[in-house]
Short mmCIF file of C-alpha atoms and ligand atoms in Angstrom, two decimals:
data_model
loop_
_atom_site.label_atom_id
_atom_site.label_comp_id
_atom_site.label_asym_id
_atom_site.label_seq_id
_atom_site.Cartn_x
_atom_site.Cartn_y
_atom_site.Cartn_z
CA UNK A 1 91.42 -94.60 -50.57
CA UNK A 2 91.27 -91.78 -53.15
CA UNK A 3 94.54 -90.72 -54.71
CA UNK A 4 96.25 -88.29 -52.34
CA UNK A 5 97.47 -85.04 -53.84
CA UNK A 6 100.58 -83.35 -52.55
CA UNK A 7 100.64 -79.64 -51.72
CA UNK A 8 103.17 -78.00 -54.01
CA UNK A 9 105.29 -75.55 -52.00
CA UNK A 10 108.69 -73.92 -51.93
CA UNK A 11 110.09 -74.08 -48.41
CA UNK A 12 112.61 -71.40 -49.33
CA UNK A 13 109.72 -69.07 -50.15
CA UNK A 14 107.66 -70.12 -47.13
CA UNK A 15 110.52 -69.22 -44.81
CA UNK A 16 111.90 -65.96 -46.23
CA UNK A 17 113.55 -65.06 -42.91
CA UNK A 18 116.23 -67.65 -43.74
CA UNK A 19 117.98 -66.53 -46.91
CA UNK A 20 121.31 -68.29 -46.42
CA UNK A 21 121.27 -72.05 -45.81
CA UNK A 22 124.66 -71.77 -44.06
CA UNK A 23 123.69 -69.00 -41.64
CA UNK A 24 125.07 -68.85 -38.07
CA UNK A 25 126.75 -72.20 -37.32
CA UNK A 26 124.94 -74.30 -39.95
CA UNK A 27 127.99 -74.36 -42.24
CA UNK A 28 130.72 -75.21 -39.71
CA UNK A 29 130.82 -78.82 -40.96
CA UNK A 30 130.45 -80.27 -44.43
CA UNK A 31 127.85 -83.00 -44.36
CA UNK A 32 126.32 -84.77 -47.33
CA UNK A 33 122.58 -84.45 -47.99
CA UNK A 34 121.94 -81.96 -45.22
CA UNK A 35 118.48 -80.60 -44.65
CA UNK A 36 117.98 -77.07 -45.86
CA UNK A 37 117.15 -75.23 -42.61
CA UNK A 38 114.01 -73.72 -44.18
CA UNK A 39 112.28 -77.13 -44.22
CA UNK A 40 113.06 -77.69 -40.56
CA UNK A 41 112.06 -74.15 -39.57
CA UNK A 42 108.75 -74.55 -41.39
CA UNK A 43 108.01 -77.83 -39.61
CA UNK A 44 108.98 -76.37 -36.23
CA UNK A 45 106.83 -73.25 -36.71
CA UNK A 46 103.84 -75.18 -38.00
CA UNK A 47 103.85 -78.30 -35.82
CA UNK A 48 105.50 -77.44 -32.50
CA UNK A 49 105.45 -74.80 -29.78
CA UNK A 50 108.03 -73.33 -27.42
CA UNK A 51 109.41 -75.81 -24.90
CA UNK A 52 108.42 -78.87 -26.97
CA UNK A 53 110.75 -81.85 -27.36
CA UNK A 54 111.63 -82.79 -30.95
CA UNK A 55 113.35 -86.04 -31.90
CA UNK A 56 115.52 -86.65 -34.97
CA UNK A 57 116.68 -90.29 -35.35
CA UNK A 58 118.78 -89.45 -38.45
CA UNK A 59 120.33 -86.26 -37.14
CA UNK A 60 123.44 -86.19 -39.37
CA UNK A 61 125.01 -82.79 -38.81
CA UNK A 62 122.29 -81.64 -36.42
CA UNK A 63 120.28 -79.20 -38.55
CA UNK A 64 117.15 -80.06 -36.55
CA UNK A 65 118.98 -79.50 -33.27
CA UNK A 66 120.23 -76.06 -34.24
CA UNK A 67 116.88 -74.90 -35.61
CA UNK A 68 115.10 -76.31 -32.54
CA UNK A 69 117.43 -74.43 -30.21
CA UNK A 70 117.04 -71.17 -32.14
CA UNK A 71 113.24 -71.55 -31.90
CA UNK A 72 113.39 -72.37 -28.14
CA UNK A 73 112.49 -76.02 -28.53
CA UNK A 74 114.37 -78.98 -26.99
CA UNK A 75 115.76 -81.75 -29.13
CA UNK A 76 117.03 -85.33 -28.98
CA UNK A 77 119.42 -86.09 -31.83
CA UNK A 78 120.51 -89.60 -32.77
CA UNK A 79 122.76 -90.82 -35.56
CA UNK A 80 124.94 -93.76 -36.48
CA UNK A 81 127.71 -91.38 -37.41
CA UNK A 82 129.79 -90.46 -34.32
CA UNK A 83 130.70 -87.14 -35.97
CA UNK A 84 127.46 -85.85 -34.45
CA UNK A 85 129.20 -85.83 -31.05
CA UNK A 86 131.86 -83.49 -32.38
CA UNK A 87 129.55 -81.29 -34.39
CA UNK A 88 126.89 -80.42 -31.82
CA UNK A 89 129.04 -78.73 -29.15
CA UNK A 90 130.28 -76.37 -31.86
CA UNK A 91 127.02 -75.77 -33.69
CA UNK A 92 125.04 -75.37 -30.49
CA UNK A 93 127.66 -73.95 -28.18
CA UNK A 94 126.69 -74.47 -24.53
CA UNK A 95 128.59 -71.35 -23.36
CA UNK A 96 126.86 -68.02 -22.90
CA UNK A 97 129.99 -65.84 -22.88
CA UNK A 98 131.46 -64.81 -26.20
CA UNK A 99 134.69 -66.69 -26.97
CA UNK A 100 137.93 -64.72 -27.06
CA UNK A 101 140.07 -64.42 -30.14
CA UNK A 102 143.17 -63.91 -27.96
CA UNK A 103 142.66 -67.30 -26.25
CA UNK A 104 142.30 -69.01 -29.58
CA UNK A 105 145.51 -67.48 -30.93
CA UNK A 106 147.48 -68.42 -27.80
CA UNK A 107 146.37 -72.00 -28.25
CA UNK A 108 147.23 -71.99 -31.95
CA UNK A 109 150.71 -70.58 -31.23
CA UNK A 110 151.35 -73.32 -28.66
CA UNK A 111 150.14 -75.92 -31.14
CA UNK A 112 152.65 -74.83 -33.75
CA UNK A 113 155.50 -75.17 -31.21
CA UNK A 114 154.30 -78.50 -29.85
CA UNK A 115 156.44 -81.62 -29.69
CA UNK A 116 153.53 -84.07 -29.39
CA UNK A 117 152.53 -86.48 -32.14
CA UNK A 118 149.41 -88.37 -33.08
CA UNK A 119 149.18 -90.77 -36.00
CA UNK A 120 145.72 -92.16 -36.83
CA UNK A 121 145.49 -95.93 -36.45
CA UNK A 122 144.69 -96.34 -40.10
CA UNK A 123 146.58 -99.09 -41.89
CA UNK A 124 146.76 -97.25 -45.20
CA UNK A 125 147.26 -93.73 -43.91
CA UNK A 126 150.32 -93.45 -46.21
CA UNK A 127 148.09 -93.89 -49.22
CA UNK A 128 146.34 -90.63 -48.33
CA UNK A 129 149.27 -88.41 -47.32
CA UNK A 130 152.76 -87.51 -48.44
CA UNK A 131 155.03 -88.19 -45.40
CA UNK A 132 156.02 -84.55 -44.79
CA UNK A 133 152.39 -83.37 -44.60
CA UNK A 134 151.43 -86.28 -42.38
CA UNK A 135 154.29 -85.29 -40.05
CA UNK A 136 153.04 -81.70 -39.62
CA UNK A 137 149.39 -82.72 -39.24
CA UNK A 138 150.29 -85.36 -36.68
CA UNK A 139 152.14 -82.74 -34.64
CA UNK A 140 149.14 -80.38 -34.62
CA UNK A 141 146.73 -83.18 -33.76
CA UNK A 142 149.14 -84.47 -31.10
CA UNK A 143 148.99 -81.12 -29.33
CA UNK A 144 145.18 -80.84 -29.46
CA UNK A 145 144.77 -84.34 -28.08
CA UNK A 146 147.13 -83.71 -25.19
CA UNK A 147 145.57 -80.62 -23.66
CA UNK A 148 142.40 -80.16 -21.62
CA UNK A 149 139.24 -79.95 -23.68
CA UNK A 150 137.51 -76.59 -24.06
CA UNK A 151 135.46 -74.84 -26.76
CA UNK A 152 138.79 -73.60 -28.15
CA UNK A 153 140.23 -77.09 -28.57
CA UNK A 154 137.00 -78.13 -30.28
CA UNK A 155 137.23 -75.20 -32.67
CA UNK A 156 140.80 -76.06 -33.59
CA UNK A 157 139.89 -79.74 -33.92
CA UNK A 158 137.19 -78.89 -36.46
CA UNK A 159 139.64 -76.67 -38.39
CA UNK A 160 142.15 -79.52 -38.32
CA UNK A 161 139.56 -81.88 -39.80
CA UNK A 162 139.10 -79.59 -42.80
CA UNK A 163 142.84 -78.95 -43.11
CA UNK A 164 143.68 -82.66 -42.85
CA UNK A 165 141.43 -83.36 -45.82
CA UNK A 166 142.68 -80.39 -47.81
CA UNK A 167 146.36 -81.33 -47.31
CA UNK A 168 145.85 -84.94 -48.37
CA UNK A 169 145.48 -86.83 -51.64
CA UNK A 170 141.71 -86.98 -51.01
CA UNK A 171 139.49 -84.69 -53.06
CA UNK A 172 138.48 -82.01 -50.58
CA UNK A 173 135.85 -80.42 -52.83
CA UNK A 174 133.47 -83.34 -52.50
CA UNK A 175 132.17 -85.08 -49.38
CA UNK A 176 133.07 -88.57 -50.63
CA UNK A 177 136.49 -89.94 -49.63
CA UNK A 178 138.22 -90.30 -52.97
CA UNK A 179 141.81 -89.98 -54.23
CA UNK A 180 141.98 -88.30 -57.60
CA UNK A 181 144.69 -87.55 -60.16
CA UNK A 182 143.81 -83.88 -59.98
CA UNK A 183 144.35 -83.84 -56.24
CA UNK A 184 147.62 -85.76 -56.47
CA UNK A 185 149.13 -83.22 -58.83
CA UNK A 186 147.69 -80.38 -56.70
CA UNK A 187 149.57 -81.76 -53.66
CA UNK A 188 152.75 -82.32 -55.67
CA UNK A 189 152.66 -78.69 -56.80
CA UNK A 190 151.89 -77.52 -53.28
CA UNK A 191 154.94 -79.37 -51.94
CA UNK A 192 157.13 -77.19 -54.15
CA UNK A 193 155.83 -74.07 -52.38
CA UNK A 194 155.75 -72.73 -48.81
CA UNK A 195 153.13 -75.35 -47.98
CA UNK A 196 153.82 -75.42 -44.22
CA UNK A 197 152.85 -71.75 -43.98
CA UNK A 198 149.75 -72.40 -46.07
CA UNK A 199 148.74 -75.33 -43.91
CA UNK A 200 149.19 -73.30 -40.74
CA UNK A 201 147.29 -70.39 -42.27
CA UNK A 202 144.37 -72.64 -43.13
CA UNK A 203 144.11 -73.88 -39.53
CA UNK A 204 144.20 -70.29 -38.30
CA UNK A 205 141.67 -68.95 -40.83
CA UNK A 206 139.16 -71.76 -40.40
CA UNK A 207 139.47 -71.62 -36.60
CA UNK A 208 138.86 -67.89 -36.59
CA UNK A 209 135.85 -68.17 -38.89
CA UNK A 210 134.37 -70.88 -36.66
CA UNK A 211 134.93 -68.76 -33.56
CA UNK A 212 133.14 -65.84 -35.23
CA UNK A 213 130.20 -68.04 -36.27
CA UNK A 214 129.94 -69.38 -32.72
CA UNK A 215 130.08 -65.86 -31.27
CA UNK A 216 127.24 -64.79 -33.57
CA UNK A 217 125.27 -67.78 -32.35
CA UNK A 218 126.01 -66.89 -28.69
CA UNK A 219 124.98 -63.26 -29.26
CA UNK A 220 121.56 -64.11 -30.55
CA UNK A 221 120.73 -66.84 -28.03
CA UNK A 222 121.68 -65.20 -24.69
CA UNK A 223 118.48 -66.23 -22.90
CA UNK A 224 117.90 -69.62 -24.48
CA UNK A 225 117.84 -72.30 -21.81
CA UNK A 226 116.41 -75.15 -23.81
CA UNK A 227 118.28 -78.44 -24.19
CA UNK A 228 119.72 -80.38 -27.07
CA UNK A 229 120.72 -83.95 -26.22
CA UNK A 230 122.70 -85.97 -28.73
CA UNK A 231 124.03 -89.43 -29.21
CA UNK A 232 126.18 -90.20 -32.23
CA UNK A 233 127.54 -93.69 -32.98
CA UNK A 234 124.29 -95.54 -32.23
CA UNK A 235 121.78 -97.46 -34.30
CA UNK A 236 118.48 -95.56 -34.02
CA UNK A 237 116.51 -98.79 -34.36
CA UNK A 238 117.42 -99.86 -30.85
CA UNK A 239 118.40 -96.79 -28.90
CA UNK A 240 116.07 -96.19 -25.96
CA UNK A 241 114.94 -92.58 -25.91
CA UNK A 242 114.46 -91.25 -22.38
CA UNK A 243 111.85 -88.59 -23.25
CA UNK A 244 108.27 -88.45 -24.34
CA UNK A 245 108.48 -86.22 -27.43
CA UNK A 246 106.07 -83.75 -29.02
CA UNK A 247 107.30 -84.08 -32.60
CA UNK A 248 109.64 -85.98 -34.85
CA UNK A 249 111.42 -84.09 -37.64
CA UNK A 250 113.85 -86.09 -39.72
CA UNK A 251 115.28 -86.94 -43.12
CA UNK A 252 116.18 -90.63 -43.49
CA UNK A 253 119.12 -91.72 -45.66
CA UNK A 254 118.63 -91.77 -49.43
CA UNK A 255 117.75 -95.07 -51.00
CA UNK A 256 120.94 -95.38 -53.01
CA UNK A 257 123.50 -92.61 -52.82
CA UNK A 258 124.60 -92.89 -49.20
CA UNK A 259 127.80 -94.06 -47.53
CA UNK A 260 128.05 -91.75 -44.58
CA UNK A 261 130.52 -93.73 -42.52
CA UNK A 262 132.85 -94.29 -45.45
CA UNK A 263 132.64 -90.62 -46.30
CA UNK A 264 133.52 -89.67 -42.71
CA UNK A 265 136.36 -92.19 -42.40
CA UNK A 266 139.26 -89.74 -42.63
CA UNK A 267 137.69 -87.50 -39.98
CA UNK A 268 136.92 -90.45 -37.72
CA UNK A 269 140.50 -91.75 -37.89
CA UNK A 270 141.91 -88.34 -36.96
CA UNK A 271 139.42 -88.10 -34.11
CA UNK A 272 140.90 -91.34 -32.76
CA UNK A 273 138.58 -94.09 -34.00
CA UNK A 274 140.03 -97.52 -34.70
CA UNK A 275 139.58 -99.45 -37.92
CA UNK A 276 137.40 -102.13 -36.32
CA UNK A 277 135.05 -99.57 -34.75
CA UNK A 278 134.57 -97.87 -38.11
CA UNK A 279 133.94 -101.19 -39.83
CA UNK A 280 131.33 -102.10 -37.22
CA UNK A 281 129.50 -98.81 -37.76
CA UNK A 282 129.61 -99.16 -41.54
CA UNK A 283 127.92 -102.56 -41.21
CA UNK A 284 124.96 -100.94 -39.44
CA UNK A 285 124.43 -98.32 -42.11
CA UNK A 286 121.17 -98.26 -44.02
CA UNK A 287 120.75 -100.01 -46.49
CA UNK A 288 123.87 -102.17 -46.20
CA UNK A 289 122.35 -104.64 -43.76
CA UNK A 290 120.16 -107.61 -44.38
CA UNK A 291 116.47 -106.98 -43.79
CA UNK A 292 115.30 -108.75 -40.63
CA UNK A 293 111.67 -108.46 -41.70
CA UNK A 294 109.85 -107.67 -44.91
CA UNK A 295 107.78 -104.50 -44.77
CA UNK A 296 104.27 -104.91 -46.16
CA UNK A 297 102.73 -101.87 -47.82
CA UNK A 298 100.66 -101.68 -51.00
CA UNK A 299 102.95 -99.35 -52.93
CA UNK A 300 106.07 -101.23 -51.86
CA UNK A 301 104.54 -104.56 -52.89
CA UNK A 302 103.79 -103.21 -56.34
CA UNK A 303 107.40 -102.00 -56.78
CA UNK A 304 108.63 -105.41 -55.65
CA UNK A 305 106.50 -107.21 -58.23
CA UNK A 306 107.91 -105.23 -61.16
CA UNK A 307 111.54 -105.16 -60.00
CA UNK A 308 113.39 -107.99 -61.65
CA UNK A 309 116.85 -107.83 -60.13
CA UNK A 310 117.15 -109.77 -56.89
CA UNK A 311 119.95 -107.51 -55.57
CA UNK A 312 117.70 -104.45 -55.99
CA UNK A 313 114.78 -106.18 -54.25
CA UNK A 314 117.15 -106.95 -51.36
CA UNK A 315 118.30 -103.34 -51.29
CA UNK A 316 114.73 -102.12 -51.22
CA UNK A 317 113.77 -104.56 -48.47
CA UNK A 318 116.79 -103.62 -46.41
CA UNK A 319 116.13 -99.92 -46.87
CA UNK A 320 112.51 -100.04 -45.76
CA UNK A 321 113.07 -102.53 -42.98
CA UNK A 322 115.83 -100.54 -41.27
CA UNK A 323 114.51 -97.07 -42.04
CA UNK A 324 111.13 -98.04 -40.61
CA UNK A 325 112.70 -99.80 -37.61
CA UNK A 326 114.55 -96.57 -36.72
CA UNK A 327 111.53 -94.34 -37.38
CA UNK A 328 109.19 -96.62 -35.47
CA UNK A 329 111.50 -96.79 -32.48
CA UNK A 330 111.58 -92.98 -32.26
CA UNK A 331 107.88 -92.64 -33.07
CA UNK A 332 107.11 -94.87 -30.08
CA UNK A 333 108.44 -92.05 -27.91
CA UNK A 334 105.90 -89.57 -29.35
CA UNK A 335 103.01 -88.39 -27.18
CA UNK A 336 99.50 -88.80 -28.56
CA UNK A 337 98.61 -86.04 -30.99
CA UNK A 338 102.32 -85.47 -31.68
CA UNK A 339 103.36 -84.90 -35.27
CA UNK A 340 105.93 -86.80 -37.32
CA UNK A 341 107.47 -84.76 -40.18
CA UNK A 342 109.50 -87.00 -42.48
CA UNK A 343 111.41 -85.48 -45.40
CA UNK A 344 112.13 -87.90 -48.27
CA UNK A 345 112.73 -88.05 -51.99
CA UNK A 346 111.10 -90.38 -54.46
CA UNK A 347 113.99 -91.95 -56.30
CA UNK A 348 113.91 -94.41 -59.13
CA UNK A 349 115.39 -97.85 -58.89
CA UNK A 350 116.01 -99.63 -62.19
CA UNK A 351 113.73 -97.05 -63.82
CA UNK A 352 110.89 -97.68 -61.35
CA UNK A 353 109.74 -94.81 -59.18
CA UNK A 354 109.72 -95.53 -55.45
CA UNK A 355 107.34 -93.21 -53.63
CA UNK A 356 108.95 -93.38 -50.22
CA UNK A 357 106.50 -90.99 -48.53
CA UNK A 358 103.54 -93.08 -49.73
CA UNK A 359 105.08 -96.32 -48.48
CA UNK A 360 105.78 -94.76 -45.08
CA UNK A 361 102.27 -93.32 -45.00
CA UNK A 362 100.72 -96.71 -45.80
CA UNK A 363 102.81 -98.44 -43.14
CA UNK A 364 102.25 -95.96 -40.32
CA UNK A 365 98.54 -95.33 -40.93
CA UNK A 366 98.05 -99.06 -40.22
CA UNK A 367 99.78 -98.53 -36.88
CA UNK A 368 98.16 -95.70 -34.98
CA UNK A 369 99.08 -92.69 -37.11
CA UNK A 370 96.78 -90.39 -39.04
CA UNK A 371 97.80 -88.97 -42.39
CA UNK A 372 97.71 -85.14 -42.26
CA UNK A 373 99.25 -84.03 -45.54
CA UNK A 374 102.25 -84.21 -47.81
CA UNK A 375 104.16 -81.22 -49.13
CA UNK A 376 106.06 -81.41 -52.39
CA UNK A 377 109.08 -79.15 -52.86
CA UNK A 378 110.76 -79.05 -56.28
CA UNK A 379 114.48 -79.64 -55.94
CA UNK A 380 116.81 -76.78 -56.79
CA UNK A 381 120.25 -78.07 -55.84
CA UNK A 382 121.53 -80.37 -53.15
CA UNK A 383 125.07 -81.55 -52.63
CA UNK A 384 125.06 -85.26 -52.15
CA UNK A 385 128.30 -87.21 -52.23
CA UNK A 386 129.69 -86.23 -55.59
CA UNK A 387 131.44 -83.13 -56.89
CA UNK A 388 128.68 -81.03 -58.34
CA UNK A 389 125.71 -79.59 -56.60
CA UNK A 390 123.31 -82.09 -57.98
CA UNK A 391 120.26 -80.60 -59.67
CA UNK A 392 118.42 -83.85 -59.60
CA UNK A 393 119.87 -86.09 -56.87
CA UNK A 394 119.25 -89.80 -57.13
CA UNK A 395 117.03 -89.24 -60.18
CA UNK A 396 114.55 -87.20 -58.12
CA UNK A 397 112.70 -84.08 -59.15
CA UNK A 398 110.94 -83.28 -55.91
CA UNK A 399 111.30 -83.91 -52.23
CA UNK A 400 108.36 -84.53 -49.94
CA UNK A 401 107.56 -83.62 -46.38
CA UNK A 402 105.14 -86.22 -45.05
CA UNK A 403 103.08 -85.19 -42.03
CA UNK A 404 101.59 -87.88 -39.79
CA UNK A 405 99.86 -87.44 -36.46
CA UNK A 406 99.85 -89.96 -33.64
CA UNK A 407 96.27 -90.90 -32.79
C1 SAM B 501 119.99 -87.64 -44.96
S1 SAM B 501 121.17 -87.85 -43.66
C2 SAM B 501 120.57 -86.77 -42.42
C3 SAM B 501 121.13 -85.37 -42.60
C4 SAM B 501 120.58 -84.42 -41.56
N1 SAM B 501 119.15 -84.21 -41.74
C5 SAM B 501 121.31 -83.06 -41.62
O1 SAM B 501 120.69 -82.05 -41.87
O2 SAM B 501 122.53 -83.06 -41.41
C6 SAM B 501 120.77 -89.45 -43.04
C7 SAM B 501 121.56 -89.88 -41.80
O3 SAM B 501 121.15 -91.20 -41.44
C8 SAM B 501 122.24 -91.79 -40.72
N2 SAM B 501 122.04 -93.24 -40.58
C9 SAM B 501 122.19 -94.23 -41.49
N3 SAM B 501 121.93 -95.42 -40.92
C10 SAM B 501 121.57 -95.17 -39.62
C11 SAM B 501 121.18 -95.98 -38.51
N4 SAM B 501 121.09 -97.31 -38.60
N5 SAM B 501 120.89 -95.38 -37.31
C12 SAM B 501 120.99 -94.04 -37.19
N6 SAM B 501 121.37 -93.22 -38.20
C13 SAM B 501 121.65 -93.79 -39.40
C14 SAM B 501 123.44 -91.37 -41.55
O4 SAM B 501 124.64 -91.43 -40.77
C15 SAM B 501 123.06 -89.93 -41.95
O5 SAM B 501 123.66 -88.99 -41.10
#
């Protein structure tokens, strides 16, 4: 086969109607390595039509679901991270009536007076909180967990997630769960001030902002009747999808920088998850599992032959085995002629470039898919797990959107 050339594009320029990556409800949750919505919008506009079903087996924070809904497409979203189940009802609010500020404030006032308590079942919760802050947070959470669920409780819950990270020893400016010296002294200084008022104010402010974002979303989607189904907390390699789909749009985990479950641990504990459940999920995360088969593809074989370190070969094998298992499982649900749009980087491992898109292309073109094209988008910034917006995440300079079509 002749050497395939990528089409150099800028998705931000191709989709000028989206100028803010956090528009509408896209920014309600922090999530590492999110899609920029422009990539998804471009794929939806180019490869799907109204009423189509789109599947995303690595849905993360649901960018594909929100863009699909805005463009009147249906979506099936899957992810190992159970946070998806809490994110989607807020990002893609199922209610058609605008939410009322007055209702939200009544609920917040009751929460502040509440006598309930909830302490996460996290053995080292004390490592992350000074006792007085834990006490106030547990009272607020106790209230929210003891009343009937509604969009208002979900809004407050999401504000409490952000507040519970902010008022803890964990660095709240980065996605990764990490206790820093800077944050410890920040909390110590805060404790000398009117911190209870500040904590309460944060819950109020974030809740109100979320309600406004949701109302904007409701206002512009009054007639949308399409569906977004979601299932967080599952391994996409095995989950049986109940629909025949018209397209797949997804971005698999990065080869090295990921630890989504560990990153989400504090949120998951507050949402009521138990230690053992979280551990079980973390064991299923790509690429922290043993490969159960070795993927054969020309480009992958040549990386394997030059890689010397056994641990890196294992990492590579695990990554491709489980990423492909999950992709293949979802791609089995595609109708013939359906398109798969897979957004990946090409990181280096021990100084050796790993062209993920090419490896996926080689694998799937042997199995009933036709290569359509590959777009190359030069990376501007992307927040991964660390502090800074990373100009060059994982050693990558470009990201690629691989387009395959089912024969
Ligand atoms: C690059 S992120 C996707 C981000 C998403 N595109 C967004 O915009 O929010 C990759 C996702 O793969 C998920 N993941 C990792 N292992 C998985 C598995 N075995 N099954 C399903 N999802 C998995 C992670 O939880 C993470 O959310």
